PDB file of C-alpha atoms in Angstrom:
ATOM      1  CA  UNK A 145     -22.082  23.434 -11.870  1.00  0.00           C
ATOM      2  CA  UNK A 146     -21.806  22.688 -15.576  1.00  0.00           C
ATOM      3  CA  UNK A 147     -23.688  19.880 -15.917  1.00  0.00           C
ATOM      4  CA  UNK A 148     -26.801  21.525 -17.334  1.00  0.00           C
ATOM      5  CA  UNK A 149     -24.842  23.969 -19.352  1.00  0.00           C
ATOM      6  CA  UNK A 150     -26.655  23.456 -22.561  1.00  0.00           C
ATOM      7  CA  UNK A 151     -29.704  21.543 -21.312  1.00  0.00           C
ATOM      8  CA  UNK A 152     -32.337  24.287 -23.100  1.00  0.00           C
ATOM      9  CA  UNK A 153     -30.406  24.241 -26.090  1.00  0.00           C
ATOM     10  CA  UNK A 154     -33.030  23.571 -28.577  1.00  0.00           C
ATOM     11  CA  UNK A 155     -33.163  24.149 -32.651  1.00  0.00           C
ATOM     12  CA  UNK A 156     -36.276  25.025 -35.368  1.00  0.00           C
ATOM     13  CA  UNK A 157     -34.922  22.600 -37.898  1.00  0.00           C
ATOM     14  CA  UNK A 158     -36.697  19.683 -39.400  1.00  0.00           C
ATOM     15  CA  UNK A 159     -34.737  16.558 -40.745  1.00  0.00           C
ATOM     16  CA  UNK A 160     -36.477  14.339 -44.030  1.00  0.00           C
ATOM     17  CA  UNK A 161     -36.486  11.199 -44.258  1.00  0.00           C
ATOM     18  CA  UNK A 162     -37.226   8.730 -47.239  1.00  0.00           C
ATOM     19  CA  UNK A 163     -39.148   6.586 -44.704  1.00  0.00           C
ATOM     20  CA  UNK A 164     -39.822   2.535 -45.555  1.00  0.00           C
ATOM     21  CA  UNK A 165     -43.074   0.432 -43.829  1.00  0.00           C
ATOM     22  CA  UNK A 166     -41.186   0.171 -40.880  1.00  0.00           C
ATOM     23  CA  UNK A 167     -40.725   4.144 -40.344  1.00  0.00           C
ATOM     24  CA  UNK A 168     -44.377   4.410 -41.391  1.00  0.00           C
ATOM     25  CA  UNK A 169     -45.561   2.151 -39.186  1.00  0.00           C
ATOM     26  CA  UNK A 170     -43.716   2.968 -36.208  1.00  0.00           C
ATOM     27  CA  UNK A 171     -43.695   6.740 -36.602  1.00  0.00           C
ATOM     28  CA  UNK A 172     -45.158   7.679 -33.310  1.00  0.00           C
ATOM     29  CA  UNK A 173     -42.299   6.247 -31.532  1.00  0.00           C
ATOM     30  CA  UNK A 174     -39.434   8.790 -32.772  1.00  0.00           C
ATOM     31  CA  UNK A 175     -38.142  10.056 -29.349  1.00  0.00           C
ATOM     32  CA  UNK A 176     -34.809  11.824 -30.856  1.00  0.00           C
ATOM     33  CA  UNK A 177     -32.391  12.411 -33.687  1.00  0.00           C
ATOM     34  CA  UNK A 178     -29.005  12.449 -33.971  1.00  0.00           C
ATOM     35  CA  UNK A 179     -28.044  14.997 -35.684  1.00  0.00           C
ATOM     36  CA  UNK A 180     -24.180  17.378 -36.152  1.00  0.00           C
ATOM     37  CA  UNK A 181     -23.045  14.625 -33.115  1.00  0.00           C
ATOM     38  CA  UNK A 182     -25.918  15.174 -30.647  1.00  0.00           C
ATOM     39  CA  UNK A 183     -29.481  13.837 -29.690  1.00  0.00           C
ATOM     40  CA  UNK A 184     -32.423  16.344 -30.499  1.00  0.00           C
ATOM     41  CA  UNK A 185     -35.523  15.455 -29.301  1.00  0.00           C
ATOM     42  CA  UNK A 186     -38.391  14.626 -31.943  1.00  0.00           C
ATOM     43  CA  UNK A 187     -41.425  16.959 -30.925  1.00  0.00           C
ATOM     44  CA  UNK A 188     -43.424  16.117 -34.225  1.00  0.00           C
ATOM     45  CA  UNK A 189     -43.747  14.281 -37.335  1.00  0.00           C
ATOM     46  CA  UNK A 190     -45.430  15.237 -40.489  1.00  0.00           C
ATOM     47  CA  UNK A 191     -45.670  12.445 -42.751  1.00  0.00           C
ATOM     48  CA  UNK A 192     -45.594  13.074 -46.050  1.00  0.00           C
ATOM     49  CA  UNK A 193     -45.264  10.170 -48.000  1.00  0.00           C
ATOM     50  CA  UNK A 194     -43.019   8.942 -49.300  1.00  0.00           C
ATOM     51  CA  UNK A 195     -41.019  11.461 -46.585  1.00  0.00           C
ATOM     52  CA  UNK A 196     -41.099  11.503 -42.632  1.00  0.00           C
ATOM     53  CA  UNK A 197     -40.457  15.248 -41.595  1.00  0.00           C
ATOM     54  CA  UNK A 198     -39.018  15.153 -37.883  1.00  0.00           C
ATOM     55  CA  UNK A 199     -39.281  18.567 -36.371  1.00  0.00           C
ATOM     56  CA  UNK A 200     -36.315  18.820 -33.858  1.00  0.00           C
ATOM     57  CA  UNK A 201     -36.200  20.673 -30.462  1.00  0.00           C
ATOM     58  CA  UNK A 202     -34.472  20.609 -27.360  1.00  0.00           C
ATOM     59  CA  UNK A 203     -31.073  18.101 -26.789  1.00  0.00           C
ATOM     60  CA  UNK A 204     -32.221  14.765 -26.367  1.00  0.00           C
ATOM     61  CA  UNK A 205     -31.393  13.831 -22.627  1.00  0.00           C
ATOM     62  CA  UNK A 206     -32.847  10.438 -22.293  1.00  0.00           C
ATOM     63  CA  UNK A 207     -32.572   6.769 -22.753  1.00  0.00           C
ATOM     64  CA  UNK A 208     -31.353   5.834 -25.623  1.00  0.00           C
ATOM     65  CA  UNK A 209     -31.208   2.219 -27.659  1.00  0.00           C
TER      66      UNK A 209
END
C-alpha cells in the first residue's frame, strides 16, 4: 500500500520570517509550511523580533485553508 510511503518523512530545518502584527499576533496558530512543494508541520516558533523562526518537522497531513 503506498499511501503512507513518506508519512514519517520529517526535516531539522527552520524557515525565517520578517513577521508583521498579524504574524505576531497570531503566532501560536502556525500549523504548517509550505516549503520545496510540500506541507511541513510547524512544531515551534521562536520569535525573534522582528523575525518568526518556524522549526519544521514531519509532512504536514492535515486540513489545510
Amino acid at each position: 500500500n503506498g499511501e503512507n510511503l513518506n508519512d514519517n518523512v520529517s526535516v531539522s530545518h527552520y524557515i525565517s520570517i520578517v513577521a508583521d502584527s498579524f504574524a505576531f499576533k497570531s503566532f501560536m496558530n502556525i500549523r504548517y509550511v509550505e516549503w520545496a512543494g510540500v506541507k511541513w508541520t510547524a512544531t515551534s516558533v521562536d520569535v525573534q523580533r522582528p523575525r518568526l523562526l518556524i522549526t519544521l518537522g514531519e509532512v504536514y497531513n492535515g486540513q489545510t485553508a
